[in-house]
Short mmCIF file of C-alpha atoms in Angstrom, two decimals:
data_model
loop_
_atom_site.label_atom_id
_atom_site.label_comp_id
_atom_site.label_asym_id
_atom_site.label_seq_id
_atom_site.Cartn_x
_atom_site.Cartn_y
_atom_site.Cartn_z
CA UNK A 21 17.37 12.57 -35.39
CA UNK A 22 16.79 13.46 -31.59
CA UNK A 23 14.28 16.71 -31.64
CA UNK A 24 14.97 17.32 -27.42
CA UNK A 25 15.78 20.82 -28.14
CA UNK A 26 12.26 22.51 -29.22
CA UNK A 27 10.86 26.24 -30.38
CA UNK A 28 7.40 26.48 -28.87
CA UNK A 29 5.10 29.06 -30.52
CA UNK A 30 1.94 29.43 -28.63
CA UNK A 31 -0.90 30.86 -25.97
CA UNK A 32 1.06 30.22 -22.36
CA UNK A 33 -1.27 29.31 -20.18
CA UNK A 34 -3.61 28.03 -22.77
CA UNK A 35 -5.41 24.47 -22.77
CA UNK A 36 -3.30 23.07 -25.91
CA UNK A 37 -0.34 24.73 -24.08
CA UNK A 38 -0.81 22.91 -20.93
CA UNK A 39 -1.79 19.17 -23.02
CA UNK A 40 1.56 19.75 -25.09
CA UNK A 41 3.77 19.85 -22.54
CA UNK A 42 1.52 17.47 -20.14
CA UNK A 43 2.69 14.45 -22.62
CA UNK A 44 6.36 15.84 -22.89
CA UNK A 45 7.03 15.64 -19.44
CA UNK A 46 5.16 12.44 -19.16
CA UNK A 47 7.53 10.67 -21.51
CA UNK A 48 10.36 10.72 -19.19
CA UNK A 49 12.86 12.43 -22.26
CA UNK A 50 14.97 15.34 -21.22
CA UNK A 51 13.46 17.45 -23.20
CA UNK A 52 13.98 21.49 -23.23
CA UNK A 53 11.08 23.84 -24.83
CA UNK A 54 12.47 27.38 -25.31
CA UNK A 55 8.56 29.28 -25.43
CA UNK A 56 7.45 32.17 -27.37
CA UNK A 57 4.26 32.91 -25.94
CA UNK A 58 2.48 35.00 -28.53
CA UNK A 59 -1.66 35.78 -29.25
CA UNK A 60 -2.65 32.66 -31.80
CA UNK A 61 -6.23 34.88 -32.58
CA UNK A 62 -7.56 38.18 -32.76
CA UNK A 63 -5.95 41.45 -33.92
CA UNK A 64 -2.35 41.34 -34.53
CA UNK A 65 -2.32 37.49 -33.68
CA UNK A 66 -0.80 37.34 -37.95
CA UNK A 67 2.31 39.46 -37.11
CA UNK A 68 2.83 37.65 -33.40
CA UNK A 69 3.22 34.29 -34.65
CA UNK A 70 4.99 35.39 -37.67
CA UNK A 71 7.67 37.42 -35.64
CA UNK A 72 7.61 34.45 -32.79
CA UNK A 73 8.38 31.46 -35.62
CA UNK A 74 10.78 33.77 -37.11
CA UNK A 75 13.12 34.90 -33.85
CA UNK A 76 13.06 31.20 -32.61
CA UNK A 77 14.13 30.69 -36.28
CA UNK A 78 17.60 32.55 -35.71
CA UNK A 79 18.71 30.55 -32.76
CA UNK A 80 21.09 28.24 -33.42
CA UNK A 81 20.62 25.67 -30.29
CA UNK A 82 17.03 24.21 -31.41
CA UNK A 83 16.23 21.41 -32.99
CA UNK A 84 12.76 21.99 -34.62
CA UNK A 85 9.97 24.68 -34.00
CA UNK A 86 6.02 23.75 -33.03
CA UNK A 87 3.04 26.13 -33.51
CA UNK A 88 0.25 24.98 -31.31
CA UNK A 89 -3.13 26.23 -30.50
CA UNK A 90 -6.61 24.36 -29.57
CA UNK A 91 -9.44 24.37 -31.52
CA UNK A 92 -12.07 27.27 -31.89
CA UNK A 93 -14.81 28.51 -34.54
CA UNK A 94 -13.15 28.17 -38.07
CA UNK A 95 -13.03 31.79 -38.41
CA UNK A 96 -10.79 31.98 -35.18
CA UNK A 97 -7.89 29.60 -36.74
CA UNK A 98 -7.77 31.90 -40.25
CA UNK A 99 -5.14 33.10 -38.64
CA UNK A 100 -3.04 30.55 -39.94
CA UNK A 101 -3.87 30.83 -43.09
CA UNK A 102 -2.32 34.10 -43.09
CA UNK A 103 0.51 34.50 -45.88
CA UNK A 104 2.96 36.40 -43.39
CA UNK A 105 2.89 33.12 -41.13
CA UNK A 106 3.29 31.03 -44.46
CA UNK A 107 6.51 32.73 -45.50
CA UNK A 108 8.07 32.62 -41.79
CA UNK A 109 7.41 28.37 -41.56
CA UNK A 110 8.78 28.10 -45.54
CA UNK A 111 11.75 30.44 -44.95
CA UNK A 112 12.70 29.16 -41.63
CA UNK A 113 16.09 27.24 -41.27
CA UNK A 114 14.65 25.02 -38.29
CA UNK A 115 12.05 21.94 -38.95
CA UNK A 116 8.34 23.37 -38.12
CA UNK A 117 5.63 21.12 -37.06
CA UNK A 118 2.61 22.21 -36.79
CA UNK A 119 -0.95 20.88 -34.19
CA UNK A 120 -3.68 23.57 -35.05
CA UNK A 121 -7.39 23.12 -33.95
CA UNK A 122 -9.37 19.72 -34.02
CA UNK A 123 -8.52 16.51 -36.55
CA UNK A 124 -10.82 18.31 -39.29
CA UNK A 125 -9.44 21.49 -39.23
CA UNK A 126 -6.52 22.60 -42.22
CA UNK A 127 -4.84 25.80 -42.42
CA UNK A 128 -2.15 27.16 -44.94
CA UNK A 129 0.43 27.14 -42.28
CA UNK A 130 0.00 22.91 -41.84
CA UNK A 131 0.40 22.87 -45.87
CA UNK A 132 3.77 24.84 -45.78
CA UNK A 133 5.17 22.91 -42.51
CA UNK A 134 7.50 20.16 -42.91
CA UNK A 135 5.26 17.79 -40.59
CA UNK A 136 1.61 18.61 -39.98
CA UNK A 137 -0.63 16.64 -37.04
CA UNK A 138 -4.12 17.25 -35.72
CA UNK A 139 -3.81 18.57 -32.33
CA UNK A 140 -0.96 19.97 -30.15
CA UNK A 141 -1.61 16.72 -27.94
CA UNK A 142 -0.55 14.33 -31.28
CA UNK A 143 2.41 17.19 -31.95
CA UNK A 144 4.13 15.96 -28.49
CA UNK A 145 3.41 12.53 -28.83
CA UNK A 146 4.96 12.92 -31.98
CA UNK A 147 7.78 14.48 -30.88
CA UNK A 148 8.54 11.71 -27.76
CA UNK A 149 7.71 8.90 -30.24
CA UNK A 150 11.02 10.68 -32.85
CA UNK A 151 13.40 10.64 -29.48
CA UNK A 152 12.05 7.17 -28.47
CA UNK A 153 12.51 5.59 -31.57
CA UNK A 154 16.16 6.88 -31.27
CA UNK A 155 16.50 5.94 -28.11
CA UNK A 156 15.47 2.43 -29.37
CA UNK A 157 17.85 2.44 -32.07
CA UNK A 158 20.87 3.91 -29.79
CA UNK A 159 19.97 0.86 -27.61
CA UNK A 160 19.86 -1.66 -30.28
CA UNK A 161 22.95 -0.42 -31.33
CA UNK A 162 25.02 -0.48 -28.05
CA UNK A 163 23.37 -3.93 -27.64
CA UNK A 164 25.18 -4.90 -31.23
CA UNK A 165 28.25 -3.25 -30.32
CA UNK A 166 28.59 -4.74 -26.97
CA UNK A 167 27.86 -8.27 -28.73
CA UNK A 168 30.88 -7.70 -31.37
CA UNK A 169 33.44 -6.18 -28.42
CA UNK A 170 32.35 -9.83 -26.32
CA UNK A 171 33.06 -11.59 -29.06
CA UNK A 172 36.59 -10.09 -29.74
CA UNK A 173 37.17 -10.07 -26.11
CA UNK A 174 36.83 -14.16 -26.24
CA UNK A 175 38.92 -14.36 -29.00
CA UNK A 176 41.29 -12.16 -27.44
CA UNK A 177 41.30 -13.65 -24.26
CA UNK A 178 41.55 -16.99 -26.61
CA UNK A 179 44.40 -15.63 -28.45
CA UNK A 180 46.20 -14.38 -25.28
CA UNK A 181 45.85 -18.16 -23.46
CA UNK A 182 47.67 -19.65 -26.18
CA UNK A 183 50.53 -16.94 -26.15
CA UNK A 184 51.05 -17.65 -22.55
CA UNK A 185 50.98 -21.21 -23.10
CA UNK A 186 53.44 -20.90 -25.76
CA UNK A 187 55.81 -18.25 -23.56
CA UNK A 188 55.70 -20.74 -20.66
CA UNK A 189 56.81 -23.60 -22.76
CA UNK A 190 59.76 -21.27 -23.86
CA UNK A 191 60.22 -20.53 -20.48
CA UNK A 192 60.72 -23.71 -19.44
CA UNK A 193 62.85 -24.60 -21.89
CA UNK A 194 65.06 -21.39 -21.52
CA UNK A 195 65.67 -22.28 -17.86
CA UNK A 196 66.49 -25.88 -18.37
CA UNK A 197 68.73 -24.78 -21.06
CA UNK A 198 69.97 -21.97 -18.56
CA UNK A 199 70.52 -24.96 -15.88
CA UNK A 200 72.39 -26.75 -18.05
CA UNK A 201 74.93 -24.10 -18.66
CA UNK A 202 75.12 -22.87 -15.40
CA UNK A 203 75.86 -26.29 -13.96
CA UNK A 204 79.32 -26.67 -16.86
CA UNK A 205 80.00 -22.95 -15.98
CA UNK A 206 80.20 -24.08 -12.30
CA UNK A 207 82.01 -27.50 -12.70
CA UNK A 208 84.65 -25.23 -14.86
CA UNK A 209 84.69 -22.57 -12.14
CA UNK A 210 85.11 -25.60 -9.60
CA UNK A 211 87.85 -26.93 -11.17
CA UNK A 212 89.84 -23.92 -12.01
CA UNK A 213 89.69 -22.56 -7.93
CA UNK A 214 90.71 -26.43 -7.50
CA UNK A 215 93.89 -25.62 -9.68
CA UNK A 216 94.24 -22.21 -8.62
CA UNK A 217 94.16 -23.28 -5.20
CA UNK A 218 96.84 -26.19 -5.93
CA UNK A 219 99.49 -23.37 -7.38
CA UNK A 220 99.05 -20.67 -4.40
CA UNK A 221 99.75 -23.96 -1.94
CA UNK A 222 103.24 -24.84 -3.95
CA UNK A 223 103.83 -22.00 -4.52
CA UNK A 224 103.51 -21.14 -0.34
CA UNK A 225 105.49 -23.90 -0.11
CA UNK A 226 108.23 -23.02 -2.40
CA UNK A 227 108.40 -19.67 -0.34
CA UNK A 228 108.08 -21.43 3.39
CA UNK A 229 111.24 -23.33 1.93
CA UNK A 230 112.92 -20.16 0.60
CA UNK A 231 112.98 -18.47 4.28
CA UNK A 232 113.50 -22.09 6.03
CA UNK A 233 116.69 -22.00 3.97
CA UNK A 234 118.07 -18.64 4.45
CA UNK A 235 116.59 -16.80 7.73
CA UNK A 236 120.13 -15.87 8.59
CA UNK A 237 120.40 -13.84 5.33
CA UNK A 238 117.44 -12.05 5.56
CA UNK A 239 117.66 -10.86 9.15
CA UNK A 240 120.99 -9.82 8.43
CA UNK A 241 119.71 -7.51 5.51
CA UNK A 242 117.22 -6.49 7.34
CA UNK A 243 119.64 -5.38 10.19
CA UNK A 244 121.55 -3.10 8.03
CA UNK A 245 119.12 -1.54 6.54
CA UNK A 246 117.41 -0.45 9.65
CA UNK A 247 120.94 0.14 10.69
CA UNK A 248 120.99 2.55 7.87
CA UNK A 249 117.74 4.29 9.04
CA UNK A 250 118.90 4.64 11.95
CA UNK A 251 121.80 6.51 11.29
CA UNK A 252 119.87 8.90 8.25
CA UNK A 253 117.47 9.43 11.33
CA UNK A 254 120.38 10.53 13.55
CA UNK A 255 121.53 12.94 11.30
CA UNK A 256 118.02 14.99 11.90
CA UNK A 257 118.45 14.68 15.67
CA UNK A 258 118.56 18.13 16.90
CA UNK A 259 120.73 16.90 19.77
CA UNK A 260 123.56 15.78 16.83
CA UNK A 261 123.33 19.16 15.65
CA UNK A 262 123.84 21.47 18.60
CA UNK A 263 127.02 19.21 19.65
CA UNK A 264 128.34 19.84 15.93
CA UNK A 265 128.33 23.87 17.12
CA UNK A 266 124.72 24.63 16.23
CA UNK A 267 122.22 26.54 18.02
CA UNK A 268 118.66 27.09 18.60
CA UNK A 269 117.52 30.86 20.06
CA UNK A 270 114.23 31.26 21.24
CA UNK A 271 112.40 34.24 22.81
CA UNK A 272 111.10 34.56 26.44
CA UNK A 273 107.65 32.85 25.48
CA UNK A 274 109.54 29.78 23.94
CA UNK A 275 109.01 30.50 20.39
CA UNK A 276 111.94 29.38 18.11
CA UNK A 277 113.03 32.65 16.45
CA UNK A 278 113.76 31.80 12.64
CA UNK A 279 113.77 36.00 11.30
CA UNK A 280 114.79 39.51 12.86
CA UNK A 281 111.33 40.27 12.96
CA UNK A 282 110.47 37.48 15.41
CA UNK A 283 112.34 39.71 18.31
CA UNK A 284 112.73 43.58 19.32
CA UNK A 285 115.32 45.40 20.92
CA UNK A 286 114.97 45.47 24.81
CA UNK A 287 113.50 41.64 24.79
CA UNK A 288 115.07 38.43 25.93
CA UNK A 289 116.90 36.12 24.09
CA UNK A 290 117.41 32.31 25.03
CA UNK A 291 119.85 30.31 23.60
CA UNK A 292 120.08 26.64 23.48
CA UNK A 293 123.86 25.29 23.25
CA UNK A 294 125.11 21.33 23.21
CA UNK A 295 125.56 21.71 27.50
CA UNK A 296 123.28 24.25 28.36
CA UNK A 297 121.42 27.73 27.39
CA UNK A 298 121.97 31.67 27.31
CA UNK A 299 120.25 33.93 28.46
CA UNK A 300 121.02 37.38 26.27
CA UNK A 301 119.38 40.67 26.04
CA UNK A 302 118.79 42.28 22.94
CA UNK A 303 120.42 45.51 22.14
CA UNK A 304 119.12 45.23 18.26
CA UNK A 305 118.57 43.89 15.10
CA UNK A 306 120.16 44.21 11.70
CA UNK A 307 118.40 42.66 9.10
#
């Protein structure tokens, strides 16, 4: 569809070389020509082109072959006629296209290629006219495409205008309806701190009333029970407890000694009474 890829069999350096690729890189097409430059007359010319059509045959990246060569004495281009060239164009995998010699001259190599032209000049212009016409038809194509996706866009775009017409009008609606049930939920909500507010003040009153009517009561309970604290709190007065015959020992650093192992013999031993303290030294300990 697109020949850009191309086998070249041919003279490098040659005048039908130089006018084939002359027009391809005139066209302006990326083309790439992988070249096989091989002798197109003399001895051995047969078995060059032969072996040149058929390695550019096995390679998997091109998308046809050319032979090429200028014109010359008839008896020069019987090379192509030759039935080893014959069976490497019919056998090979790739498209051939052949532009041997002047517009009169024929060979059996143009009658077994799949596209035969006069001159390697008309084989290029061939060529660029195959990837132009595509190009031509890619660009009619994107043009159609891009017509169909601009159409669909305005009747998307269409489409989507009326949705947000539509989701606006439910908007709308939604928040009146919203409004509407906010302002009852805050009339109700008004109303009920109205009455809530009404109980808490009786009910303040009721209790202002309670302690206008008996403060003598309740600052007399209140009496005895701190009355009662106080004497639970002087139960756990140290003080209470030495004058009831306890004691409190500590050593000559201060520290309260609560075990044997607190003190050693030979250290001092103070001892805090209800009137005073002792000063003792220790002999020993029995546990």
């Amino acid at each position: 569809a697109v020949p850009l890829s191309v086998g070249v069999v041919t003279s490098v350096g040659s005048a039908a070389w130089h006018d084939f690729q002359h027009e391809i890189e005139q066209s302006g097409f990326g083309f790439r020509l992988v070249v096989c430059d091989t002798r197109v007359q003399g001895d051995g010319a047969e078995h060059s082109v032969a072996a040149a059509v058929r390695t550019l045959a096995r390679r998997t990246d091109l998308d046809c072959l050319v032979i090429i060569r200028g014109g010359g004495a008839r008896n020069e281009l019987a090379t192509f006629d030759a039935e080893s060239i014959a069976l490497a164009i019919a056998t090979s995998p790739v498209v051939v296209i052949t532009g041997l010699g002047h517009e009169v001259d024929r060979s059996v190599a143009d009658e077994v290629a799949h596209t035969a032209v006069k001159t390697p000049t008309a084989c290029a212009a061939l060529l660029v006219e195959r990837v132009g016409a595509f190009s031509v038809l890619v660009e009619a194509r994107w043009a159609t495409i891009f017509a169909v996706a601009d159409r669909r866009v305005d009747v998307a775009h269409d489409q989507l205008a009326e949705r947000a017409q539509r989701i606006a009008r439910h908007t709308r609606t939604a928040v009146a309806r919203a409004d509407e049930r906010l302002v009852a939920r805050t009339d109700r909500l008004v109303g009920g701190s109205n009455r809530a507010i009404a109980n808490a003040e009786r009910e303040l009153a009721a209790a202002a009333a309670a302690i206008n009517r008996k403060p003598i009561q309740a600052l007399t309970a209140e009496a005895r029970h701190l009355e009662q604290l106080a004497a639970r709190l002087a139960l756990l007065d140290p003080v209470n407890l030495l004058q009831r015959g306890w004691a409190i020992s500590r050593d000559e650093n201060g520290r309260v000694v609560r075990s044997v192992s607190d003190v050693a013999a030979g250290g001092t031993l103070i001892t805090q009474v209800a009137d005073g303290s002792i000063t003792s030294r220790i002999e020993g300990t029995t546990p």
